[in-house]
Coordinates of C-alpha atoms in Angstrom, one line a residue:
M28 CA -76.1 111.3 -42.8
E29 CA -73.3 108.9 -43.3
G30 CA -69.8 109.3 -41.8
D31 CA -68.1 109.8 -45.1
A32 CA -70.4 112.7 -46.1
V33 CA -69.6 114.3 -42.7
H34 CA -65.9 114.0 -43.2
R35 CA -66.3 115.5 -46.7
I36 CA -67.9 118.5 -45.1
A37 CA -65.1 118.8 -42.5
A38 CA -62.6 118.9 -45.4
R39 CA -64.5 121.7 -47.1
L40 CA -64.8 123.7 -43.9
S41 CA -61.1 123.3 -43.1
T42 CA -60.3 125.3 -46.2
L43 CA -61.5 128.3 -44.2
A44 CA -58.6 128.0 -41.7
G45 CA -56.9 131.3 -41.0
T46 CA -60.0 133.5 -41.8
T47 CA -61.6 135.7 -39.1
V48 CA -65.3 136.1 -38.3
V49 CA -66.4 139.7 -38.9
R50 CA -70.1 139.1 -38.4
A51 CA -72.0 136.3 -36.6
D52 CA -75.7 135.6 -36.8
L53 CA -76.5 132.7 -34.4
R54 CA -80.1 131.6 -34.2
H55 CA -80.0 128.2 -32.7
P56 CA -81.2 128.4 -29.1
A57 CA -78.1 126.8 -27.7
V58 CA -75.8 129.5 -29.1
A59 CA -78.1 132.4 -29.6
G60 CA -76.4 135.6 -28.3
S61 CA -72.9 134.1 -28.5
D62 CA -70.4 136.7 -29.8
L63 CA -67.9 135.1 -32.3
R64 CA -66.7 138.3 -33.9
G65 CA -62.9 138.3 -34.1
A66 CA -62.7 134.5 -33.8
R67 CA -60.0 133.1 -36.0
L68 CA -61.0 129.7 -37.6
A69 CA -58.5 126.9 -37.3
E70 CA -59.6 123.4 -38.4
T71 CA -62.7 121.3 -38.6
R72 CA -62.5 117.7 -37.6
A73 CA -65.1 114.9 -37.6
H74 CA -65.7 112.0 -35.3
G75 CA -68.3 109.7 -36.8
K76 CA -71.2 112.0 -37.7
H77 CA -70.1 114.9 -35.4
L78 CA -68.4 118.0 -36.7
L79 CA -65.9 120.0 -34.5
T80 CA -65.0 123.5 -35.9
R81 CA -62.2 124.9 -33.9
M82 CA -61.3 128.5 -33.5
E83 CA -59.4 130.9 -31.3
R84 CA -60.7 134.2 -29.8
D85 CA -59.0 136.4 -27.3
G86 CA -56.7 133.6 -26.2
R87 CA -59.5 131.1 -25.8
H88 CA -59.7 127.9 -27.8
L89 CA -63.3 127.3 -28.8
T90 CA -65.1 124.6 -30.7
L91 CA -68.4 125.0 -32.5
H92 CA -69.9 121.4 -32.3
S93 CA -72.6 120.4 -34.8
H94 CA -74.5 117.3 -35.8
L95 CA -76.4 117.4 -39.0
R96 CA -78.6 114.3 -38.6
L97 CA -80.6 113.8 -41.8
D98 CA -81.3 117.3 -43.1
G99 CA -78.8 119.8 -41.7
S100 CA -76.1 121.3 -43.9
W101 CA -73.2 123.7 -43.9
T102 CA -72.9 125.9 -47.0
L103 CA -70.4 128.4 -48.2
I104 CA -72.0 131.5 -49.6
R105 CA -70.1 134.2 -51.5
K106 CA -72.9 136.5 -52.4
H107 CA -74.1 139.0 -49.8
R108 CA -76.8 141.6 -49.4
D109 CA -76.2 145.3 -49.0
D110 CA -76.3 145.0 -45.3
G111 CA -73.5 142.4 -45.3
R112 CA -75.8 139.4 -44.6
P113 CA -75.4 136.3 -46.8
A114 CA -77.9 136.4 -49.7
L115 CA -80.2 133.4 -49.0
P116 CA -83.3 132.5 -51.1
G117 CA -86.4 133.4 -49.2
H118 CA -87.5 129.8 -48.7
L119 CA -84.2 129.0 -46.9
V120 CA -84.3 131.9 -44.4
P121 CA -86.5 130.0 -41.8
K122 CA -83.9 127.2 -41.9
L123 CA -81.0 129.5 -40.9
R124 CA -79.4 128.5 -37.7
A125 CA -75.9 130.1 -38.0
A126 CA -74.2 132.5 -40.4
L127 CA -70.5 133.4 -39.9
T128 CA -69.3 136.0 -42.3
L129 CA -65.5 135.9 -42.7
D130 CA -62.9 138.5 -43.7
S131 CA -62.3 136.5 -46.9
G132 CA -65.8 137.6 -48.1
V133 CA -67.3 134.1 -47.7
S134 CA -70.1 133.2 -45.2
L135 CA -70.3 129.9 -43.5
V136 CA -74.0 129.2 -43.3
G137 CA -75.7 126.4 -41.3
L138 CA -79.1 125.5 -42.5
G139 CA -81.5 123.2 -40.5
V140 CA -78.7 122.2 -38.2
P141 CA -80.5 120.4 -35.3
V142 CA -77.5 120.2 -32.9
L143 CA -75.3 123.3 -32.5
E144 CA -73.3 124.3 -29.4
L145 CA -70.2 126.3 -28.5
L146 CA -67.8 124.9 -26.0
E147 CA -64.1 125.1 -24.9
T148 CA -62.0 122.9 -27.1
R149 CA -60.6 121.1 -24.1
D150 CA -64.2 120.0 -23.4
E151 CA -64.8 118.3 -26.7
H152 CA -64.9 114.9 -24.9
R153 CA -68.3 116.0 -23.5
V154 CA -69.9 115.7 -26.9
V155 CA -67.9 112.9 -28.6
G156 CA -66.4 111.0 -25.7
H157 CA -69.2 108.5 -25.6
L158 CA -68.7 107.5 -29.3
G159 CA -67.0 104.4 -30.4
P160 CA -63.9 104.3 -32.7
D161 CA -64.5 106.4 -35.9
V162 CA -64.6 104.1 -38.9
L163 CA -62.7 106.9 -40.8
A164 CA -59.9 107.2 -38.2
G165 CA -56.6 108.0 -39.8
Q166 CA -58.1 110.4 -42.4
P167 CA -56.8 114.1 -42.3
T168 CA -60.3 115.2 -41.1
A169 CA -60.5 112.7 -38.3
T170 CA -59.9 113.2 -34.5
Q171 CA -58.3 109.8 -34.2
A172 CA -55.0 108.7 -35.8
E173 CA -55.9 104.9 -35.9
F174 CA -58.9 102.7 -35.8
D175 CA -59.0 100.5 -32.7
T176 CA -60.6 97.3 -34.0
A177 CA -60.4 95.5 -30.6
E178 CA -62.2 98.4 -28.9
A179 CA -64.8 98.5 -31.6
V180 CA -65.5 94.7 -31.3
R181 CA -65.7 95.0 -27.5
R182 CA -68.2 97.8 -27.7
L183 CA -70.3 96.1 -30.4
R184 CA -70.5 93.0 -28.3
R185 CA -71.5 94.6 -25.1
D186 CA -75.0 93.1 -25.6
P187 CA -74.5 90.0 -27.8
S188 CA -78.2 89.7 -28.4
T189 CA -78.5 93.0 -30.2
P190 CA -79.4 92.7 -33.8
L191 CA -76.4 93.2 -36.1
V192 CA -77.9 96.0 -38.1
E193 CA -78.9 97.9 -35.0
A194 CA -75.5 97.4 -33.4
L195 CA -73.8 98.9 -36.4
L196 CA -76.1 102.0 -36.2
D197 CA -75.4 102.6 -32.5
Q198 CA -72.6 105.2 -32.6
R199 CA -71.5 104.1 -29.2
G200 CA -70.1 100.9 -30.8
V201 CA -68.5 102.3 -33.9
A202 CA -69.0 105.8 -35.1
G203 CA -69.7 106.7 -38.8
F204 CA -71.9 103.9 -40.2
G205 CA -75.3 105.1 -41.2
N206 CA -78.3 103.2 -42.4
L207 CA -77.0 102.6 -46.0
W208 CA -73.6 101.2 -45.0
A209 CA -75.1 99.0 -42.3
V210 CA -77.7 97.5 -44.6
E211 CA -75.2 96.9 -47.4
L212 CA -72.6 95.4 -45.0
C213 CA -75.1 92.9 -43.8
F214 CA -75.8 91.9 -47.4
L215 CA -72.1 91.7 -48.4
R216 CA -71.3 89.5 -45.4
G217 CA -74.3 87.3 -46.0
R218 CA -75.9 88.0 -42.7
W219 CA -79.6 88.3 -41.9
P220 CA -79.8 91.9 -40.5
W221 CA -81.3 90.7 -37.2
T222 CA -78.6 88.1 -36.5
P223 CA -77.5 88.6 -32.9
V224 CA -74.2 90.5 -33.0
G225 CA -72.6 88.0 -30.7
D226 CA -73.0 85.4 -33.5
V227 CA -71.1 87.5 -36.1
E228 CA -67.4 87.5 -37.0
L229 CA -66.9 91.2 -36.6
E230 CA -63.3 91.8 -37.6
P231 CA -63.7 91.1 -41.3
L232 CA -67.1 92.9 -41.4
L233 CA -65.4 96.0 -39.9
A234 CA -62.5 95.7 -42.3
L235 CA -64.8 95.6 -45.3
G236 CA -66.9 98.4 -44.0
R237 CA -63.8 100.6 -43.5
R238 CA -62.5 99.8 -47.0
M239 CA -65.8 100.8 -48.6
I240 CA -66.4 104.0 -46.7
T241 CA -62.8 105.1 -47.0
H242 CA -63.0 104.5 -50.8
S243 CA -66.1 106.5 -51.0
L244 CA -64.5 109.4 -49.1
E245 CA -61.1 109.4 -50.9
H246 CA -62.4 108.9 -54.4
G247 CA -65.6 110.9 -54.3
T248 CA -67.5 108.0 -55.7
G249 CA -70.6 108.7 -53.6
M250 CA -72.1 105.9 -51.5
T251 CA -71.7 103.1 -53.9
T252 CA -71.4 99.5 -52.7
T253 CA -71.6 97.8 -56.1
G254 CA -68.7 99.8 -57.6
V255 CA -71.2 101.3 -60.2
R256 CA -72.0 105.0 -59.8
R257 CA -75.1 105.1 -62.0
R258 CA -78.3 105.8 -60.0
G259 CA -80.3 102.7 -59.5
E260 CA -77.2 100.5 -59.9
N261 CA -75.0 101.7 -57.0
H262 CA -76.4 99.6 -54.2
W263 CA -77.0 95.9 -53.7
V264 CA -80.2 95.9 -51.7
T265 CA -80.9 99.4 -50.4
G266 CA -84.0 100.9 -51.9
R267 CA -84.7 97.8 -54.0
S268 CA -87.8 96.4 -52.3
N269 CA -89.5 93.8 -54.4
R270 CA -86.9 94.0 -57.1
P271 CA -84.6 91.1 -58.0
C272 CA -81.5 90.6 -55.9
R273 CA -78.4 91.5 -58.1
R274 CA -76.7 88.3 -57.0
C275 CA -79.4 85.6 -57.1
G276 CA -82.6 87.1 -58.5
T277 CA -84.7 86.6 -55.4
L278 CA -87.0 89.5 -54.6
V279 CA -85.5 91.9 -52.1
R280 CA -87.5 92.2 -48.8
F281 CA -88.1 95.4 -46.9
R282 CA -89.0 96.2 -43.3
P283 CA -90.0 99.7 -42.2
A284 CA -88.4 101.3 -39.2
T285 CA -89.8 100.2 -35.8
G286 CA -89.9 102.2 -32.6
A287 CA -86.6 100.7 -31.4
T288 CA -83.8 103.2 -30.7
H289 CA -81.5 102.2 -33.5
A290 CA -84.0 100.6 -35.8
R291 CA -84.2 102.0 -39.3
E292 CA -85.6 100.9 -42.7
V293 CA -84.0 97.7 -43.7
W294 CA -83.7 95.9 -47.1
W295 CA -82.3 92.3 -47.4
C296 CA -82.3 89.3 -49.7
P297 CA -83.9 86.3 -48.0
S298 CA -81.7 83.9 -50.1
C299 CA -78.4 85.6 -49.8
Q300 CA -79.1 86.5 -46.1
P301 CA -81.1 83.6 -44.7
A302 CA -82.6 83.9 -41.3
P303 CA -81.3 81.4 -38.7

């Protein structure tokens, strides 16, 4: 999941601020048995792809930390069964990881959430402290007020030989870019995705990436990089294997994910993004 999608979820969950948990069904092994009844929800913030839902209970400030990866989701459900549990379709019940029923009559339901843990708010650095600057720093849903370009560049260049596309996906460098933004940024900057990051002018690349992902978040345009919202026309190269490049007509190439830690599926135009 891309950073703008996670910040969008954080904004939706923040609308629950001021409500109180009246029932908690926590099924993720890391939080099973935790009692959140009586907890008053405060805000939800995002750092890259991590969500931090803050709350207060009996004088303690707690954070429910989650990472959705590819398939997890947080859903607001208003319909409940006679026993007070959120009314989920039967095929979704096995995916239930958390359900917080609130005094407003809404339930916050986590489905397929792979990472879920409860910690003291003062200990949030344990789960996000290793991350690089958030590309959406400065947004109301962000934990950071400003984006530190110099720090991001320093982190990205820790190993100058790292392929650019993999460096952008390593959240320890910059947090928030997913596969789509990384692939499209390589195209828009005319860089072969496996160019060593030490050979790339990173400041303008980061500035462009931040403009695009911020526009996606603020204007609800979805993850479009071409400026067109119609399906099939919203990306330059992503998902366009063996189709003509929108810029030059050359057939777009594709490389499947390898076993490398930050390797993902990659699309590129061999003419617009020539290899060294």
